[in-house]
Short mmCIF file of C-alpha atoms and ligand atoms in Angstrom, two decimals:
data_model
loop_
_atom_site.label_atom_id
_atom_site.label_comp_id
_atom_site.label_asym_id
_atom_site.label_seq_id
_atom_site.Cartn_x
_atom_site.Cartn_y
_atom_site.Cartn_z
CA MET A 1 -100.69 60.49 -1.05
CA THR A 2 -97.30 61.74 0.03
CA LEU A 3 -93.79 60.48 -0.59
CA LEU A 4 -91.40 60.58 2.35
CA ILE A 5 -87.94 61.68 1.22
CA THR A 6 -85.27 61.06 3.83
CA GLY A 7 -82.17 63.19 3.27
CA GLY A 8 -84.20 65.32 0.86
CA ALA A 9 -82.34 68.54 1.66
CA GLY A 10 -79.05 67.06 0.40
CA TYR A 11 -77.47 67.13 -3.04
CA ILE A 12 -79.30 64.31 -4.84
CA GLY A 13 -82.35 64.57 -2.58
CA SER A 14 -83.02 68.24 -3.36
CA HIS A 15 -82.83 67.62 -7.11
CA THR A 16 -85.21 64.67 -6.75
CA VAL A 17 -87.65 66.67 -4.61
CA LEU A 18 -87.67 69.33 -7.34
CA GLU A 19 -88.57 66.80 -10.03
CA LEU A 20 -91.22 65.16 -7.82
CA LEU A 21 -92.89 68.49 -7.03
CA SER A 22 -92.73 69.50 -10.69
CA THR A 23 -94.61 66.36 -11.68
CA GLY A 24 -97.37 66.88 -9.11
CA HIS A 25 -96.25 64.62 -6.26
CA ASP A 26 -96.69 65.66 -2.64
CA VAL A 27 -93.45 65.43 -0.72
CA LEU A 28 -92.45 65.34 2.93
CA VAL A 29 -88.71 65.71 3.61
CA LEU A 30 -87.09 64.30 6.75
CA ASP A 31 -83.52 65.53 7.15
CA ASN A 32 -81.33 66.20 10.20
CA LEU A 33 -79.36 68.80 8.18
CA SER A 34 -76.08 67.17 9.25
CA ASN A 35 -74.74 67.69 5.72
CA SER A 36 -77.15 70.13 4.13
CA SER A 37 -78.95 73.40 4.48
CA ARG A 38 -82.65 74.32 4.50
CA GLU A 39 -81.81 76.84 1.80
CA SER A 40 -81.75 74.05 -0.80
CA LEU A 41 -85.44 73.36 -0.19
CA ALA A 42 -86.29 77.08 -0.08
CA ARG A 43 -84.81 77.32 -3.57
CA VAL A 44 -86.64 74.21 -4.73
CA ALA A 45 -89.87 75.88 -3.55
CA ALA A 46 -88.99 79.07 -5.44
CA LEU A 47 -88.19 77.11 -8.61
CA THR A 48 -91.31 74.92 -8.56
CA GLY A 49 -93.82 77.26 -6.91
CA ARG A 50 -94.60 74.42 -4.47
CA THR A 51 -93.31 74.04 -0.92
CA PRO A 52 -92.32 70.54 0.21
CA GLY A 53 -93.20 69.51 3.75
CA PHE A 54 -90.09 69.55 5.93
CA VAL A 55 -89.27 67.98 9.30
CA GLN A 56 -85.85 68.41 10.84
CA GLY A 57 -85.09 65.09 12.47
CA ASP A 58 -83.15 61.88 12.36
CA VAL A 59 -84.05 58.76 10.47
CA ARG A 60 -82.91 56.71 13.47
CA ASP A 61 -85.62 58.33 15.63
CA ARG A 62 -88.33 55.66 15.65
CA THR A 63 -90.78 57.74 17.68
CA LEU A 64 -90.53 60.56 15.17
CA LEU A 65 -90.95 58.17 12.23
CA ASP A 66 -94.05 56.60 13.79
CA ARG A 67 -95.52 60.08 14.22
CA LEU A 68 -94.81 61.02 10.60
CA PHE A 69 -96.37 57.82 9.27
CA THR A 70 -99.44 58.42 11.46
CA GLN A 71 -99.86 62.08 10.58
CA HIS A 72 -99.27 61.79 6.82
CA ASP A 73 -100.75 59.53 4.18
CA ILE A 74 -97.36 58.18 3.05
CA SER A 75 -97.41 55.84 0.07
CA GLY A 76 -93.68 55.30 -0.39
CA VAL A 77 -90.22 56.31 0.76
CA VAL A 78 -87.07 57.43 -1.05
CA HIS A 79 -84.22 56.90 1.38
CA PHE A 80 -81.28 59.21 0.69
CA ALA A 81 -80.35 59.92 4.34
CA GLY A 82 -76.89 58.66 5.12
CA LEU A 83 -73.26 59.60 5.42
CA LYS A 84 -71.09 59.33 2.31
CA ALA A 85 -67.50 60.43 2.89
CA VAL A 86 -65.21 57.45 2.33
CA GLY A 87 -62.18 58.72 4.32
CA GLU A 88 -64.37 59.76 7.25
CA SER A 89 -65.94 56.29 7.26
CA VAL A 90 -62.49 54.75 7.73
CA ARG A 91 -61.85 57.02 10.73
CA GLU A 92 -65.34 56.74 12.23
CA PRO A 93 -66.78 53.36 11.24
CA LEU A 94 -69.31 53.16 14.07
CA ARG A 95 -70.87 56.47 13.08
CA TYR A 96 -71.19 55.23 9.50
CA TYR A 97 -72.71 51.87 10.37
CA ASP A 98 -75.07 53.54 12.84
CA ASN A 99 -76.28 56.19 10.38
CA ASN A 100 -76.42 54.06 7.29
CA VAL A 101 -77.32 50.61 8.58
CA THR A 102 -79.23 51.35 11.81
CA GLY A 103 -80.91 54.27 10.04
CA THR A 104 -82.26 51.98 7.33
CA LEU A 105 -83.29 49.28 9.83
CA THR A 106 -85.23 51.81 11.89
CA LEU A 107 -86.87 53.22 8.78
CA CYS A 108 -87.93 49.77 7.55
CA GLN A 109 -89.31 48.84 10.95
CA ALA A 110 -91.40 52.01 11.01
CA MET A 111 -92.56 51.41 7.44
CA MET A 112 -93.59 47.87 8.31
CA ALA A 113 -95.56 49.08 11.34
CA ALA A 114 -97.29 51.68 9.16
CA ASP A 115 -98.04 49.19 6.37
CA VAL A 116 -95.91 51.11 3.84
CA HIS A 117 -93.84 48.80 1.66
CA ARG A 118 -92.53 50.84 -1.29
CA LEU A 119 -88.89 51.85 -0.85
CA VAL A 120 -86.22 53.32 -3.09
CA PHE A 121 -82.73 53.02 -1.61
CA SER A 122 -79.65 55.07 -2.56
CA SER A 123 -77.01 52.47 -3.19
CA SER A 124 -73.72 52.91 -4.99
CA ALA A 125 -71.57 51.32 -7.66
CA THR A 126 -69.10 50.86 -4.81
CA VAL A 127 -70.98 47.60 -4.00
CA TYR A 128 -69.30 46.03 -7.06
CA GLY A 129 -65.84 46.52 -5.50
CA ASP A 130 -63.06 46.23 -8.06
CA PRO A 131 -64.98 44.87 -11.06
CA ALA A 132 -63.53 42.03 -13.11
CA SER A 133 -64.62 43.78 -16.31
CA THR A 134 -66.45 46.86 -17.53
CA PRO A 135 -69.12 47.90 -18.32
CA ILE A 136 -70.69 46.64 -15.10
CA SER A 137 -74.16 45.12 -15.32
CA GLU A 138 -76.39 44.20 -12.41
CA ALA A 139 -75.62 40.55 -13.19
CA CYS A 140 -72.01 41.15 -12.08
CA PRO A 141 -71.52 39.87 -8.57
CA THR A 142 -71.20 42.43 -5.82
CA GLY A 143 -67.61 42.60 -4.70
CA GLN A 144 -65.72 43.69 -1.65
CA PRO A 145 -65.97 47.43 -1.03
CA THR A 146 -62.69 48.77 0.31
CA ASN A 147 -64.07 50.93 3.12
CA PRO A 148 -66.80 51.06 5.83
CA TYR A 149 -68.96 53.43 3.75
CA GLY A 150 -69.07 50.96 0.88
CA ARG A 151 -69.61 48.04 3.24
CA SER A 152 -72.53 49.87 4.87
CA LYS A 153 -74.20 50.16 1.44
CA LEU A 154 -73.63 46.48 0.71
CA MET A 155 -74.97 45.49 4.15
CA VAL A 156 -78.13 47.51 3.57
CA GLU A 157 -78.60 45.90 0.17
CA GLN A 158 -78.36 42.46 1.81
CA ILE A 159 -80.79 43.41 4.56
CA LEU A 160 -83.29 44.69 2.00
CA GLN A 161 -82.91 41.51 -0.08
CA ASP A 162 -83.70 39.43 3.01
CA LEU A 163 -86.69 41.64 3.78
CA ALA A 164 -88.14 41.34 0.27
CA ALA A 165 -87.59 37.57 0.32
CA ALA A 166 -89.38 37.24 3.66
CA ASP A 167 -92.40 39.40 2.90
CA PRO A 168 -93.95 39.69 -0.58
CA ARG A 169 -95.70 42.94 0.24
CA TRP A 170 -92.44 44.86 -0.18
CA SER A 171 -91.41 46.52 -3.43
CA ILE A 172 -87.85 47.78 -3.21
CA ALA A 173 -85.45 49.44 -5.65
CA LEU A 174 -81.71 49.36 -5.04
CA LEU A 175 -80.41 52.21 -7.18
CA ARG A 176 -76.68 51.84 -7.71
CA TYR A 177 -75.46 55.30 -8.58
CA PHE A 178 -72.28 55.68 -10.53
CA ASN A 179 -70.70 59.15 -10.09
CA PRO A 180 -73.35 61.84 -9.56
CA ALA A 181 -72.27 65.24 -10.89
CA GLY A 182 -73.68 68.50 -12.18
CA ALA A 183 -76.42 70.77 -10.92
CA HIS A 184 -79.89 71.94 -11.82
CA ALA A 185 -79.90 73.99 -15.04
CA SER A 186 -81.14 77.07 -13.14
CA GLY A 187 -77.85 77.21 -11.22
CA ARG A 188 -79.91 77.69 -8.03
CA ILE A 189 -79.30 74.28 -6.47
CA GLY A 190 -76.19 72.12 -6.62
CA GLU A 191 -73.60 70.22 -4.62
CA ASP A 192 -72.38 72.05 -1.53
CA PRO A 193 -69.90 69.84 0.30
CA ARG A 194 -68.84 70.81 3.80
CA GLY A 195 -65.08 71.37 4.09
CA THR A 196 -62.66 70.32 1.39
CA PRO A 197 -64.41 68.21 -1.25
CA ASN A 198 -63.47 64.55 -1.57
CA ASN A 199 -65.05 64.05 -4.98
CA LEU A 200 -63.54 65.15 -8.24
CA LEU A 201 -66.02 67.57 -9.77
CA PRO A 202 -66.66 69.71 -6.67
CA TYR A 203 -62.89 69.89 -6.28
CA ILE A 204 -62.38 71.02 -9.88
CA SER A 205 -65.15 73.61 -9.62
CA GLN A 206 -63.75 75.05 -6.39
CA VAL A 207 -60.36 75.41 -8.09
CA ALA A 208 -62.13 77.12 -11.01
CA VAL A 209 -63.76 79.63 -8.68
CA GLY A 210 -60.53 80.31 -6.77
CA ARG A 211 -61.42 78.61 -3.46
CA LEU A 212 -58.74 75.93 -3.93
CA ALA A 213 -55.34 76.24 -5.59
CA GLN A 214 -55.05 73.18 -7.82
CA VAL A 215 -56.47 69.73 -8.48
CA SER A 216 -54.36 66.75 -7.42
CA VAL A 217 -54.91 64.09 -10.06
CA PHE A 218 -54.72 60.85 -8.08
CA GLY A 219 -52.54 58.64 -10.25
CA GLY A 220 -51.17 59.13 -13.76
CA ASP A 221 -50.12 55.53 -14.25
CA TYR A 222 -53.38 53.60 -14.43
CA PRO A 223 -53.84 51.22 -17.37
CA THR A 224 -56.16 53.71 -19.12
CA PRO A 225 -55.56 55.71 -22.34
CA ASP A 226 -54.24 58.82 -20.53
CA GLY A 227 -53.13 57.06 -17.33
CA THR A 228 -55.81 58.66 -15.11
CA GLY A 229 -58.82 56.99 -13.53
CA ILE A 230 -62.03 56.53 -15.52
CA ARG A 231 -65.54 56.89 -14.07
CA ASP A 232 -69.13 57.13 -15.28
CA TYR A 233 -70.29 60.64 -14.32
CA ILE A 234 -74.06 61.00 -14.38
CA HIS A 235 -75.92 64.32 -14.34
CA VAL A 236 -77.78 64.72 -11.06
CA VAL A 237 -81.02 65.67 -12.85
CA ASP A 238 -80.88 62.43 -14.87
CA LEU A 239 -80.24 60.62 -11.61
CA ALA A 240 -83.23 62.33 -9.98
CA LEU A 241 -85.45 61.29 -12.88
CA GLY A 242 -84.30 57.69 -12.39
CA HIS A 243 -85.92 57.79 -8.93
CA LEU A 244 -89.24 58.88 -10.41
CA ALA A 245 -89.07 56.02 -12.89
CA ALA A 246 -88.25 53.54 -10.12
CA LEU A 247 -91.11 54.76 -7.91
CA ASP A 248 -93.47 54.33 -10.80
CA TYR A 249 -92.18 50.80 -11.54
CA LEU A 250 -92.49 49.74 -7.89
CA GLN A 251 -96.14 50.69 -7.84
CA ARG A 252 -96.77 47.98 -10.43
CA HIS A 253 -94.18 45.35 -9.45
CA PRO A 254 -93.64 43.82 -6.00
CA GLY A 255 -90.27 42.33 -5.07
CA LEU A 256 -86.75 43.74 -5.12
CA GLN A 257 -84.75 44.92 -8.10
CA ALA A 258 -81.31 46.50 -8.43
CA TRP A 259 -80.64 49.01 -11.20
CA ASN A 260 -77.46 50.76 -12.24
CA LEU A 261 -77.96 54.48 -12.73
CA GLY A 262 -75.11 55.52 -14.98
CA THR A 263 -74.64 56.74 -18.53
CA GLY A 264 -72.60 53.86 -19.96
CA THR A 265 -69.72 56.18 -20.87
CA GLY A 266 -66.52 56.62 -18.92
CA TYR A 267 -64.37 59.76 -18.74
CA SER A 268 -60.88 60.13 -17.31
CA VAL A 269 -59.84 62.69 -14.71
CA LEU A 270 -58.05 64.68 -17.42
CA ASP A 271 -61.16 64.53 -19.66
CA MET A 272 -63.10 66.05 -16.77
CA ILE A 273 -60.59 68.83 -16.17
CA HIS A 274 -60.47 69.75 -19.85
CA ALA A 275 -64.27 69.67 -20.21
CA PHE A 276 -64.55 71.97 -17.20
CA GLU A 277 -62.00 74.35 -18.72
CA ALA A 278 -64.21 74.58 -21.81
CA ALA A 279 -67.24 75.39 -19.65
CA CYS A 280 -65.62 78.00 -17.42
CA GLY A 281 -63.39 79.55 -20.08
CA HIS A 282 -60.07 79.39 -18.25
CA ALA A 283 -57.37 76.88 -17.36
CA ILE A 284 -57.66 74.67 -14.26
CA ALA A 285 -54.37 74.16 -12.43
CA TYR A 286 -53.58 70.54 -11.72
CA THR A 287 -50.73 68.28 -10.79
CA ILE A 288 -50.29 64.53 -11.10
CA ALA A 289 -50.17 63.08 -7.57
CA PRO A 290 -49.81 59.53 -6.22
CA ARG A 291 -52.77 57.16 -6.50
CA ARG A 292 -55.40 57.43 -3.74
CA ALA A 293 -55.65 54.29 -1.59
CA GLY A 294 -58.69 52.18 -2.43
CA ASP A 295 -59.26 53.68 -5.91
CA ILE A 296 -59.87 51.45 -8.90
CA ALA A 297 -58.62 52.20 -12.42
CA ALA A 298 -61.87 52.26 -14.35
CA CYS A 299 -65.56 51.77 -13.76
CA TRP A 300 -68.59 52.49 -15.89
CA ALA A 301 -72.12 51.18 -16.06
CA ASP A 302 -74.07 49.01 -18.38
CA PRO A 303 -77.30 51.01 -18.01
CA GLY A 304 -79.35 48.62 -20.18
CA LYS A 305 -81.48 47.10 -17.41
CA ALA A 306 -82.80 50.49 -16.28
CA ALA A 307 -83.59 51.33 -19.91
CA ARG A 308 -85.49 48.06 -20.41
CA ASP A 309 -87.38 47.98 -17.11
CA LEU A 310 -87.84 51.64 -16.30
CA GLY A 311 -87.73 53.28 -19.72
CA TRP A 312 -85.04 55.52 -18.24
CA ARG A 313 -81.81 56.67 -19.84
CA ALA A 314 -79.45 59.51 -18.97
CA GLN A 315 -80.06 62.36 -21.43
CA ARG A 316 -77.53 64.97 -20.35
CA GLY A 317 -73.95 64.79 -21.59
CA LEU A 318 -70.61 65.96 -20.28
CA ALA A 319 -70.74 69.51 -21.68
CA GLN A 320 -74.09 70.18 -20.04
CA MET A 321 -72.90 68.66 -16.78
CA MET A 322 -69.96 71.04 -16.75
CA ALA A 323 -71.96 74.09 -17.83
CA ASP A 324 -74.55 73.46 -15.12
CA THR A 325 -71.87 72.88 -12.47
CA TRP A 326 -70.14 76.11 -13.45
CA ARG A 327 -73.42 78.06 -13.37
CA TRP A 328 -74.06 76.77 -9.84
CA GLN A 329 -70.48 77.22 -8.58
CA SER A 330 -69.88 80.67 -10.08
CA GLY A 331 -73.28 81.92 -8.89
CA ASN A 332 -72.77 80.44 -5.41
CA PRO A 333 -69.00 80.42 -4.87
CA ASP A 334 -69.38 79.67 -1.16
CA GLY A 335 -72.32 77.31 -1.55
CA TYR A 336 -75.61 78.02 0.17
CA PRO A 337 -75.59 81.05 2.45
CA GLY A 338 -75.53 80.42 6.20
CA ASP A 339 -73.85 77.00 6.09
P1 NAD B 401 -75.84 64.50 0.94
O1 NAD B 401 -74.96 64.41 2.12
O2 NAD B 401 -75.89 65.76 0.17
O3 NAD B 401 -77.34 64.11 1.34
C1 NAD B 401 -77.64 63.24 2.41
C2 NAD B 401 -78.66 63.94 3.28
O4 NAD B 401 -79.02 63.09 4.36
C3 NAD B 401 -78.11 65.23 3.89
O5 NAD B 401 -79.05 66.27 3.69
C4 NAD B 401 -77.96 64.90 5.38
O6 NAD B 401 -78.16 66.04 6.19
C5 NAD B 401 -79.02 63.84 5.56
N1 NAD B 401 -78.78 62.88 6.65
C6 NAD B 401 -77.63 62.19 6.91
N2 NAD B 401 -77.83 61.36 7.95
C7 NAD B 401 -79.11 61.53 8.34
C8 NAD B 401 -79.90 60.95 9.36
N3 NAD B 401 -79.40 60.03 10.20
N4 NAD B 401 -81.19 61.35 9.49
C9 NAD B 401 -81.71 62.29 8.65
N5 NAD B 401 -81.00 62.87 7.69
C10 NAD B 401 -79.72 62.49 7.53
O7 NAD B 401 -75.46 63.28 -0.03
P2 NAD B 401 -75.95 62.93 -1.50
O8 NAD B 401 -74.79 63.04 -2.40
O9 NAD B 401 -77.19 63.67 -1.81
O10 NAD B 401 -76.24 61.39 -1.30
C11 NAD B 401 -77.56 60.89 -1.04
C12 NAD B 401 -77.47 59.39 -0.86
O11 NAD B 401 -76.92 58.80 -2.03
C13 NAD B 401 -76.58 58.94 0.30
O12 NAD B 401 -77.17 57.82 0.91
C14 NAD B 401 -75.28 58.54 -0.39
O13 NAD B 401 -74.57 57.58 0.32
C15 NAD B 401 -75.81 57.99 -1.71
N6 NAD B 401 -74.81 58.03 -2.77
C16 NAD B 401 -74.23 59.23 -3.09
C17 NAD B 401 -73.28 59.27 -4.09
C18 NAD B 401 -72.59 60.57 -4.43
O14 NAD B 401 -71.54 60.55 -5.05
N7 NAD B 401 -73.15 61.74 -4.10
C19 NAD B 401 -72.90 58.11 -4.77
C20 NAD B 401 -73.55 56.92 -4.44
C21 NAD B 401 -74.51 56.88 -3.43
C1 UD1 B 402 -65.99 57.76 -4.51
C2 UD1 B 402 -66.01 56.64 -3.51
C3 UD1 B 402 -67.25 55.82 -3.69
C4 UD1 B 402 -68.47 56.71 -3.62
C5 UD1 B 402 -68.34 57.81 -4.67
C6 UD1 B 402 -69.47 58.76 -4.62
C7 UD1 B 402 -63.65 56.08 -3.09
C8 UD1 B 402 -62.59 55.04 -3.19
N1 UD1 B 402 -64.83 55.80 -3.64
O1 UD1 B 402 -65.96 57.22 -5.81
O2 UD1 B 402 -67.33 54.86 -2.67
O3 UD1 B 402 -69.64 55.96 -3.86
O4 UD1 B 402 -67.14 58.54 -4.41
O5 UD1 B 402 -69.44 59.51 -3.44
O6 UD1 B 402 -63.45 57.12 -2.51
N2 UD1 B 402 -59.87 62.19 -8.20
C9 UD1 B 402 -58.73 62.94 -8.38
N3 UD1 B 402 -58.55 64.03 -7.57
C10 UD1 B 402 -59.45 64.41 -6.61
C11 UD1 B 402 -60.62 63.63 -6.44
C12 UD1 B 402 -60.79 62.51 -7.25
O7 UD1 B 402 -57.90 62.64 -9.22
O8 UD1 B 402 -59.23 65.41 -5.90
C13 UD1 B 402 -60.09 61.04 -9.10
C14 UD1 B 402 -60.22 59.71 -8.39
O9 UD1 B 402 -58.98 59.09 -8.23
C15 UD1 B 402 -61.15 58.96 -9.35
C16 UD1 B 402 -62.04 60.06 -9.93
O10 UD1 B 402 -61.33 61.28 -9.74
O11 UD1 B 402 -60.41 58.41 -10.41
C17 UD1 B 402 -63.39 60.17 -9.24
O12 UD1 B 402 -63.18 60.29 -7.83
P1 UD1 B 402 -64.37 60.59 -6.83
O13 UD1 B 402 -65.17 61.74 -7.32
O14 UD1 B 402 -63.81 60.67 -5.45
O15 UD1 B 402 -65.32 59.31 -6.97
P2 UD1 B 402 -64.93 57.75 -6.84
O16 UD1 B 402 -63.58 57.55 -6.28
O17 UD1 B 402 -65.24 57.11 -8.14
#
């Protein structure tokens, strides 16, 4: 039995593939490498001593999907493949809806034709919009995401809810990630954004390694203790392990469930900069800049439902997240070779 991992060469996908291989699962990765490098999977193979199957291709390619489902004994799918840059989604909405929404529709159609009904979907806390209160539990209503990327995630959630309601054979997990961060403890795989990073921790770590001059802290006047935005940063290895727990749960429970994958603790932008300084041993230059359009002041998870249902909790704290990020960034200052 094989698990199909779409987008498995990417940041979260590669860490999940590593954990799946380490626990004896057989894995087939489908990735078009639009935002990743094959090197991530080569390193996963070196770290685990097991080589995942790999097909370079697009999740919107129905003919290819049909072939993969025919040729492999696939028992479930983890669907990471998608585009994730918020600003880019504002400039190129059609590309985002096509990749994220059409991609998922095509995948589900191929799964249905192949009689495969176990699906884990990479959703995001962005589906909650600007929350009325924190921490955010799954019982909080989904809100109004402020950009096409966020709306594409919410649309896919709604499509999958309709699918599960229409056909009881499906078992589907909507995993709402809070802010993934960190890297594998080996320092061999990590986040390797193309171009200038949009997200905070890759930006900080590229300043630390001298690739960028200084961090712009987006807003110093939020109603938070130090005036900077608060988020729930979750170690990518904890996040990966959440997928294993969800896959296991889905094998025993049909229907659709949403789970927050977060730690339950929020840190401010300045907390993050100072924690990174402690990990890398030198100061990080930063300046307070205007707020970024679309940002909310504070957001962190109530992770209780995942703990109750899945027996999963994040284990890795801020210091380890920063140490692992620094090990990855300082050992690979330009990311994976050949990008
Ligand atoms: P990533 O860009 O590193 O990984 C996505 C992978 O999918 C890449 O390897 C890319 O090449 C591949 N891909 C994109 N479109 C594809 C297509 N049409 N066909 C085949 N492969 C395709 O991103 P990530 O951070 O690992 O995110 C994984 C998933 O989690 C995405 O769906 C993302 O939206 C979601 N997510 C990420 C975050 C985050 O902060 N990283 C937060 C919430 C949700
Ligand atoms: C962003 C996306 C969200 C997506 C998530 C993961 C927006 C509005 N939201 O979340 O949809 O799911 O990434 O990909 O873009 N910050 C700085 N300076 C920087 C970068 C960030 O101060 O250079 C601050 C932000 O204002 C925020 C925090 O750091 O307070 C985290 O930002 P970021 O890493 O971009 O994640 P989110 O905005 O939470």
